[in-house]
Amino acid sequence: NAGVTQTPKFQVLKTGQSMTLQCAQDMNHEYMSWYRQDPGMGLRLIHYSVGAGITDQGEVPNGYNVSRSTTEDFPLRLLSAAPSQTSVYFCASSYAAGGGNTIYFGEGSWLTVV
Amino acid sequence: GDSVTQMEGPVTLSEEAFLTINCTYTATGYPSLFWYVQYPGEGLQLLLKATKADDKGSNKGFEATYRKETTSFHLEKGSVQVSDSAVYFCALSDNNNDMRFGAGTRLTVKP
């Protein structure tokens, strides 16, 4: 059982470049989300989706786009990378949003913007 | 808005020592509370959770009790092992589409 799979694991970008972080889950979860992890700040929610065709902004959405064309996939796009976007990115999924639902995380994508 | 505050680290203990990592929360409703653990180079994994007041979550020797009166969810373990070295995150989730995480506490256990 693969769970939540994200690629790439490591990426170096130049300022102004664009890229997409891929995320896929095989648990038939409706809820998917992207977090960024920065030192001393825990995880902050970037965007989330409660089902195919539905996305919404989280706490820190600026500079990122998402789409949810299928239940399984939830890619995160950086439109024009900035050094402030250097971070570790985690994709996550759960059966449903909120309440006592457990969130399952991917292994993370380390992104450096130079 | 909702938030989580956990004790700053890093925490360094000797093997078999008692562990407490404090976590307090602020929420307008009745959130569910979680502890997640992150081992080096990996994503976060659920360690334990509690969904209502006075519930105790437990797993792998770790425990935490949902205390509504003190808005706390402190993580405890009676005897830590080297393999418990990781970063621990306290988190809360209400009925909205969001989970709030604390800043994380790095634990190092020395043999």
PDB file of N, CA, C and O in Angstrom, chain A residues 9 31 35 37 40-43 45 48 50 59 90 97-108 110, chain B residues 32 34 36 38 41-46 49 51 87 89 93-104:
ATOM      1  N   LYS A   9      11.650  14.384  -4.583  1.00  0.00           N
ATOM      2  CA  LYS A   9      12.043  14.469  -3.182  1.00  0.00           C
ATOM      3  C   LYS A   9      12.943  15.679  -2.951  1.00  0.00           C
ATOM      4  O   LYS A   9      12.898  16.307  -1.893  1.00  0.00           O
ATOM      5  N   TYR A  31     -10.205  14.166   1.031  1.00  0.00           N
ATOM      6  CA  TYR A  31      -9.523  15.389   1.466  1.00  0.00           C
ATOM      7  C   TYR A  31      -8.040  15.269   1.200  1.00  0.00           C
ATOM      8  O   TYR A  31      -7.395  14.301   1.601  1.00  0.00           O
ATOM      9  N   TYR A  35       1.135  21.290   2.754  1.00  0.00           N
ATOM     10  CA  TYR A  35       1.706  22.070   3.840  1.00  0.00           C
ATOM     11  C   TYR A  35       3.146  22.418   3.482  1.00  0.00           C
ATOM     12  O   TYR A  35       3.815  21.703   2.734  1.00  0.00           O
ATOM     13  N   GLN A  37       6.771  23.295   5.640  1.00  0.00           N
ATOM     14  CA  GLN A  37       7.374  23.206   6.961  1.00  0.00           C
ATOM     15  C   GLN A  37       8.625  24.058   6.998  1.00  0.00           C
ATOM     16  O   GLN A  37       9.565  23.816   6.241  1.00  0.00           O
ATOM     17  N   GLY A  40      10.987  26.235  13.193  1.00  0.00           N
ATOM     18  CA  GLY A  40      10.359  27.008  14.262  1.00  0.00           C
ATOM     19  C   GLY A  40       8.914  27.405  14.006  1.00  0.00           C
ATOM     20  O   GLY A  40       8.322  28.098  14.828  1.00  0.00           O
ATOM     21  N   MET A  41       8.353  26.968  12.871  1.00  0.00           N
ATOM     22  CA  MET A  41       6.990  27.403  12.535  1.00  0.00           C
ATOM     23  C   MET A  41       6.030  26.238  12.348  1.00  0.00           C
ATOM     24  O   MET A  41       4.885  26.438  11.957  1.00  0.00           O
ATOM     25  N   GLY A  42       6.468  25.048  12.567  1.00  0.00           N
ATOM     26  CA  GLY A  42       5.568  23.922  12.376  1.00  0.00           C
ATOM     27  C   GLY A  42       5.161  23.785  10.926  1.00  0.00           C
ATOM     28  O   GLY A  42       5.887  24.172  10.008  1.00  0.00           O
ATOM     29  N   LEU A  43       3.989  23.247  10.700  1.00  0.00           N
ATOM     30  CA  LEU A  43       3.463  23.089   9.350  1.00  0.00           C
ATOM     31  C   LEU A  43       2.361  24.116   9.123  1.00  0.00           C
ATOM     32  O   LEU A  43       1.506  24.321   9.977  1.00  0.00           O
ATOM     33  N   LEU A  45      -0.651  25.377   6.342  1.00  0.00           N
ATOM     34  CA  LEU A  45      -1.481  24.896   5.251  1.00  0.00           C
ATOM     35  C   LEU A  45      -1.418  25.864   4.074  1.00  0.00           C
ATOM     36  O   LEU A  45      -1.668  27.064   4.229  1.00  0.00           O
ATOM     37  N   TYR A  48      -5.928  23.307   0.051  1.00  0.00           N
ATOM     38  CA  TYR A  48      -6.548  22.027   0.337  1.00  0.00           C
ATOM     39  C   TYR A  48      -7.692  21.770  -0.636  1.00  0.00           C
ATOM     40  O   TYR A  48      -8.142  22.673  -1.355  1.00  0.00           O
ATOM     41  N   VAL A  50     -11.419  19.320  -0.842  1.00  0.00           N
ATOM     42  CA  VAL A  50     -12.337  18.395  -0.170  1.00  0.00           C
ATOM     43  C   VAL A  50     -12.919  17.378  -1.157  1.00  0.00           C
ATOM     44  O   VAL A  50     -13.757  16.556  -0.761  1.00  0.00           O
ATOM     45  N   GLU A  59      -3.646  28.785   4.865  1.00  0.00           N
ATOM     46  CA  GLU A  59      -3.066  29.904   5.605  1.00  0.00           C
ATOM     47  C   GLU A  59      -2.071  30.711   4.782  1.00  0.00           C
ATOM     48  O   GLU A  59      -1.977  31.934   4.917  1.00  0.00           O
ATOM     49  N   PHE A  90       4.942  19.144   2.229  1.00  0.00           N
ATOM     50  CA  PHE A  90       4.299  17.864   2.514  1.00  0.00           C
ATOM     51  C   PHE A  90       2.902  17.851   1.925  1.00  0.00           C
ATOM     52  O   PHE A  90       2.115  18.771   2.148  1.00  0.00           O
ATOM     53  N   ALA A  97     -12.432  15.885   5.888  1.00  0.00           N
ATOM     54  CA  ALA A  97     -11.797  17.028   6.541  1.00  0.00           C
ATOM     55  C   ALA A  97     -12.266  17.161   7.971  1.00  0.00           C
ATOM     56  O   ALA A  97     -13.408  16.854   8.306  1.00  0.00           O
ATOM     57  N   GLY A  98     -11.374  17.643   8.815  1.00  0.00           N
ATOM     58  CA  GLY A  98     -11.743  18.047  10.154  1.00  0.00           C
ATOM     59  C   GLY A  98     -12.041  16.917  11.107  1.00  0.00           C
ATOM     60  O   GLY A  98     -11.878  15.729  10.789  1.00  0.00           O
ATOM     61  N   GLY A  99     -12.478  17.296  12.313  1.00  0.00           N
ATOM     62  CA  GLY A  99     -12.851  16.335  13.316  1.00  0.00           C
ATOM     63  C   GLY A  99     -11.709  15.426  13.696  1.00  0.00           C
ATOM     64  O   GLY A  99     -10.561  15.834  13.730  1.00  0.00           O
ATOM     65  N   GLY A 100     -11.996  14.180  13.967  1.00  0.00           N
ATOM     66  CA  GLY A 100     -10.976  13.247  14.421  1.00  0.00           C
ATOM     67  C   GLY A 100     -10.300  12.468  13.313  1.00  0.00           C
ATOM     68  O   GLY A 100      -9.589  11.509  13.584  1.00  0.00           O
ATOM     69  N   ASN A 101     -10.497  12.900  12.066  1.00  0.00           N
ATOM     70  CA  ASN A 101      -9.902  12.158  10.956  1.00  0.00           C
ATOM     71  C   ASN A 101      -8.386  12.261  10.961  1.00  0.00           C
ATOM     72  O   ASN A 101      -7.810  13.343  11.065  1.00  0.00           O
ATOM     73  N   THR A 102      -7.710  11.133  10.821  1.00  0.00           N
ATOM     74  CA  THR A 102      -6.258  11.102  10.779  1.00  0.00           C
ATOM     75  C   THR A 102      -5.766  11.577   9.431  1.00  0.00           C
ATOM     76  O   THR A 102      -6.296  11.190   8.395  1.00  0.00           O
ATOM     77  N   ILE A 103      -4.748  12.418   9.447  1.00  0.00           N
ATOM     78  CA  ILE A 103      -4.121  12.875   8.212  1.00  0.00           C
ATOM     79  C   ILE A 103      -2.893  12.023   7.945  1.00  0.00           C
ATOM     80  O   ILE A 103      -2.094  11.767   8.848  1.00  0.00           O
ATOM     81  N   TYR A 104      -2.745  11.575   6.715  1.00  0.00           N
ATOM     82  CA  TYR A 104      -1.601  10.771   6.298  1.00  0.00           C
ATOM     83  C   TYR A 104      -0.703  11.634   5.424  1.00  0.00           C
ATOM     84  O   TYR A 104      -1.177  12.281   4.487  1.00  0.00           O
ATOM     85  N   PHE A 105       0.583  11.629   5.733  1.00  0.00           N
ATOM     86  CA  PHE A 105       1.518  12.509   5.053  1.00  0.00           C
ATOM     87  C   PHE A 105       2.424  11.748   4.092  1.00  0.00           C
ATOM     88  O   PHE A 105       2.787  10.589   4.338  1.00  0.00           O
ATOM     89  N   GLY A 106       2.815  12.431   3.007  1.00  0.00           N
ATOM     90  CA  GLY A 106       3.884  11.944   2.167  1.00  0.00           C
ATOM     91  C   GLY A 106       5.217  12.166   2.850  1.00  0.00           C
ATOM     92  O   GLY A 106       5.294  12.725   3.950  1.00  0.00           O
ATOM     93  N   GLU A 107       6.296  11.755   2.172  1.00  0.00           N
ATOM     94  CA  GLU A 107       7.613  11.817   2.788  1.00  0.00           C
ATOM     95  C   GLU A 107       8.284  13.178   2.652  1.00  0.00           C
ATOM     96  O   GLU A 107       9.347  13.390   3.213  1.00  0.00           O
ATOM     97  N   GLY A 108       7.684  14.078   1.916  1.00  0.00           N
ATOM     98  CA  GLY A 108       8.215  15.434   1.837  1.00  0.00           C
ATOM     99  C   GLY A 108       9.007  15.694   0.571  1.00  0.00           C
ATOM    100  O   GLY A 108       9.590  14.779  -0.023  1.00  0.00           O
ATOM    101  N   TRP A 110      11.943  18.462  -0.605  1.00  0.00           N
ATOM    102  CA  TRP A 110      12.839  19.535  -0.172  1.00  0.00           C
ATOM    103  C   TRP A 110      13.107  20.454  -1.354  1.00  0.00           C
ATOM    104  O   TRP A 110      13.706  20.041  -2.334  1.00  0.00           O
TER     105      TRP A 110
ATOM    106  N   SER B  32     -10.530  18.157  17.954  1.00  0.00           N
ATOM    107  CA  SER B  32      -9.799  16.927  18.197  1.00  0.00           C
ATOM    108  C   SER B  32      -8.323  17.290  18.318  1.00  0.00           C
ATOM    109  O   SER B  32      -7.854  18.227  17.680  1.00  0.00           O
ATOM    110  N   PHE B  34      -4.155  15.946  18.497  1.00  0.00           N
ATOM    111  CA  PHE B  34      -3.281  14.935  17.932  1.00  0.00           C
ATOM    112  C   PHE B  34      -1.831  15.171  18.377  1.00  0.00           C
ATOM    113  O   PHE B  34      -1.425  16.307  18.633  1.00  0.00           O
ATOM    114  N   TYR B  36       1.711  14.110  16.416  1.00  0.00           N
ATOM    115  CA  TYR B  36       2.372  13.494  15.273  1.00  0.00           C
ATOM    116  C   TYR B  36       3.871  13.433  15.567  1.00  0.00           C
ATOM    117  O   TYR B  36       4.415  14.282  16.269  1.00  0.00           O
ATOM    118  N   GLN B  38       7.774  12.940  13.672  1.00  0.00           N
ATOM    119  CA  GLN B  38       8.523  12.996  12.417  1.00  0.00           C
ATOM    120  C   GLN B  38       9.939  12.492  12.664  1.00  0.00           C
ATOM    121  O   GLN B  38      10.731  13.136  13.354  1.00  0.00           O
ATOM    122  N   GLY B  41      14.191  12.724   7.960  1.00  0.00           N
ATOM    123  CA  GLY B  41      14.031  12.465   6.535  1.00  0.00           C
ATOM    124  C   GLY B  41      12.686  11.889   6.131  1.00  0.00           C
ATOM    125  O   GLY B  41      12.506  11.478   4.980  1.00  0.00           O
ATOM    126  N   GLU B  42      11.738  11.878   7.058  1.00  0.00           N
ATOM    127  CA  GLU B  42      10.433  11.287   6.762  1.00  0.00           C
ATOM    128  C   GLU B  42       9.316  12.299   6.961  1.00  0.00           C
ATOM    129  O   GLU B  42       9.506  13.383   7.500  1.00  0.00           O
ATOM    130  N   GLY B  43       8.132  11.919   6.511  1.00  0.00           N
ATOM    131  CA  GLY B  43       6.950  12.724   6.764  1.00  0.00           C
ATOM    132  C   GLY B  43       6.434  12.497   8.171  1.00  0.00           C
ATOM    133  O   GLY B  43       6.985  11.719   8.946  1.00  0.00           O
ATOM    134  N   LEU B  44       5.363  13.186   8.504  1.00  0.00           N
ATOM    135  CA  LEU B  44       4.769  13.052   9.830  1.00  0.00           C
ATOM    136  C   LEU B  44       3.900  11.799   9.896  1.00  0.00           C
ATOM    137  O   LEU B  44       3.219  11.438   8.931  1.00  0.00           O
ATOM    138  N   GLN B  45       3.923  11.155  11.058  1.00  0.00           N
ATOM    139  CA  GLN B  45       3.072   9.989  11.290  1.00  0.00           C
ATOM    140  C   GLN B  45       2.237  10.249  12.531  1.00  0.00           C
ATOM    141  O   GLN B  45       2.744  10.805  13.507  1.00  0.00           O
ATOM    142  N   LEU B  46       1.006   9.810  12.498  1.00  0.00           N
ATOM    143  CA  LEU B  46       0.163   9.949  13.664  1.00  0.00           C
ATOM    144  C   LEU B  46       0.714   9.090  14.798  1.00  0.00           C
ATOM    145  O   LEU B  46       0.972   7.901  14.628  1.00  0.00           O
ATOM    146  N   LYS B  49      -4.160  10.230  19.291  1.00  0.00           N
ATOM    147  CA  LYS B  49      -5.136  11.305  19.186  1.00  0.00           C
ATOM    148  C   LYS B  49      -6.219  11.140  20.244  1.00  0.00           C
ATOM    149  O   LYS B  49      -6.379  10.058  20.824  1.00  0.00           O
ATOM    150  N   THR B  51     -10.378  12.702  20.779  1.00  0.00           N
ATOM    151  CA  THR B  51     -11.408  13.464  20.077  1.00  0.00           C
ATOM    152  C   THR B  51     -12.367  14.193  20.998  1.00  0.00           C
ATOM    153  O   THR B  51     -13.174  15.002  20.533  1.00  0.00           O
ATOM    154  N   VAL B  87      11.145  14.516  15.977  1.00  0.00           N
ATOM    155  CA  VAL B  87      10.454  15.782  16.240  1.00  0.00           C
ATOM    156  C   VAL B  87       8.983  15.476  16.474  1.00  0.00           C
ATOM    157  O   VAL B  87       8.368  14.748  15.690  1.00  0.00           O
ATOM    158  N   PHE B  89       5.063  16.838  17.071  1.00  0.00           N
ATOM    159  CA  PHE B  89       4.163  17.955  16.780  1.00  0.00           C
ATOM    160  C   PHE B  89       2.815  17.728  17.445  1.00  0.00           C
ATOM    161  O   PHE B  89       2.195  16.675  17.272  1.00  0.00           O
ATOM    162  N   SER B  93      -7.599  19.873  15.325  1.00  0.00           N
ATOM    163  CA  SER B  93      -8.472  19.944  14.165  1.00  0.00           C
ATOM    164  C   SER B  93      -9.897  20.139  14.644  1.00  0.00           C
ATOM    165  O   SER B  93     -10.365  19.393  15.497  1.00  0.00           O
ATOM    166  N   ASP B  94     -10.549  21.147  14.096  1.00  0.00           N
ATOM    167  CA  ASP B  94     -11.960  21.321  14.424  1.00  0.00           C
ATOM    168  C   ASP B  94     -12.778  20.865  13.220  1.00  0.00           C
ATOM    169  O   ASP B  94     -12.302  20.103  12.387  1.00  0.00           O
ATOM    170  N   ASN B  95     -13.991  21.300  13.113  1.00  0.00           N
ATOM    171  CA  ASN B  95     -14.827  20.831  12.012  1.00  0.00           C
ATOM    172  C   ASN B  95     -14.615  21.621  10.728  1.00  0.00           C
ATOM    173  O   ASN B  95     -15.294  21.392   9.751  1.00  0.00           O
ATOM    174  N   ASN B  96     -13.690  22.550  10.773  1.00  0.00           N
ATOM    175  CA  ASN B  96     -13.333  23.279   9.553  1.00  0.00           C
ATOM    176  C   ASN B  96     -12.292  22.485   8.774  1.00  0.00           C
ATOM    177  O   ASN B  96     -11.765  21.499   9.232  1.00  0.00           O
ATOM    178  N   ASN B  97     -11.974  22.947   7.608  1.00  0.00           N
ATOM    179  CA  ASN B  97     -11.050  22.229   6.737  1.00  0.00           C
ATOM    180  C   ASN B  97      -9.609  22.632   7.028  1.00  0.00           C
ATOM    181  O   ASN B  97      -8.895  23.090   6.146  1.00  0.00           O
ATOM    182  N   ASP B  98      -9.174  22.434   8.234  1.00  0.00           N
ATOM    183  CA  ASP B  98      -7.842  22.904   8.606  1.00  0.00           C
ATOM    184  C   ASP B  98      -7.348  22.110   9.794  1.00  0.00           C
ATOM    185  O   ASP B  98      -8.124  21.658  10.620  1.00  0.00           O
ATOM    186  N   MET B  99      -6.053  21.900   9.852  1.00  0.00           N
ATOM    187  CA  MET B  99      -5.416  21.335  11.027  1.00  0.00           C
ATOM    188  C   MET B  99      -4.298  22.292  11.401  1.00  0.00           C
ATOM    189  O   MET B  99      -3.500  22.675  10.553  1.00  0.00           O
ATOM    190  N   ARG B 100      -4.255  22.671  12.680  1.00  0.00           N
ATOM    191  CA  ARG B 100      -3.229  23.610  13.141  1.00  0.00           C
ATOM    192  C   ARG B 100      -2.164  22.842  13.900  1.00  0.00           C
ATOM    193  O   ARG B 100      -2.465  22.052  14.783  1.00  0.00           O
ATOM    194  N   PHE B 101      -0.895  23.123  13.543  1.00  0.00           N
ATOM    195  CA  PHE B 101       0.221  22.431  14.162  1.00  0.00           C
ATOM    196  C   PHE B 101       1.011  23.365  15.065  1.00  0.00           C
ATOM    197  O   PHE B 101       1.131  24.565  14.784  1.00  0.00           O
ATOM    198  N   GLY B 102       1.568  22.813  16.120  1.00  0.00           N
ATOM    199  CA  GLY B 102       2.559  23.529  16.889  1.00  0.00           C
ATOM    200  C   GLY B 102       3.871  23.567  16.137  1.00  0.00           C
ATOM    201  O   GLY B 102       4.015  22.969  15.066  1.00  0.00           O
ATOM    202  N   ALA B 103       4.840  24.264  16.704  1.00  0.00           N
ATOM    203  CA  ALA B 103       6.125  24.466  16.012  1.00  0.00           C
ATOM    204  C   ALA B 103       7.013  23.228  16.027  1.00  0.00           C
ATOM    205  O   ALA B 103       7.985  23.160  15.281  1.00  0.00           O
ATOM    206  N   GLY B 104       6.659  22.240  16.833  1.00  0.00           N
ATOM    207  CA  GLY B 104       7.468  21.032  16.900  1.00  0.00           C
ATOM    208  C   GLY B 104       8.490  21.081  18.016  1.00  0.00           C
ATOM    209  O   GLY B 104       9.036  22.150  18.323  1.00  0.00           O
TER     210      GLY B 104
END
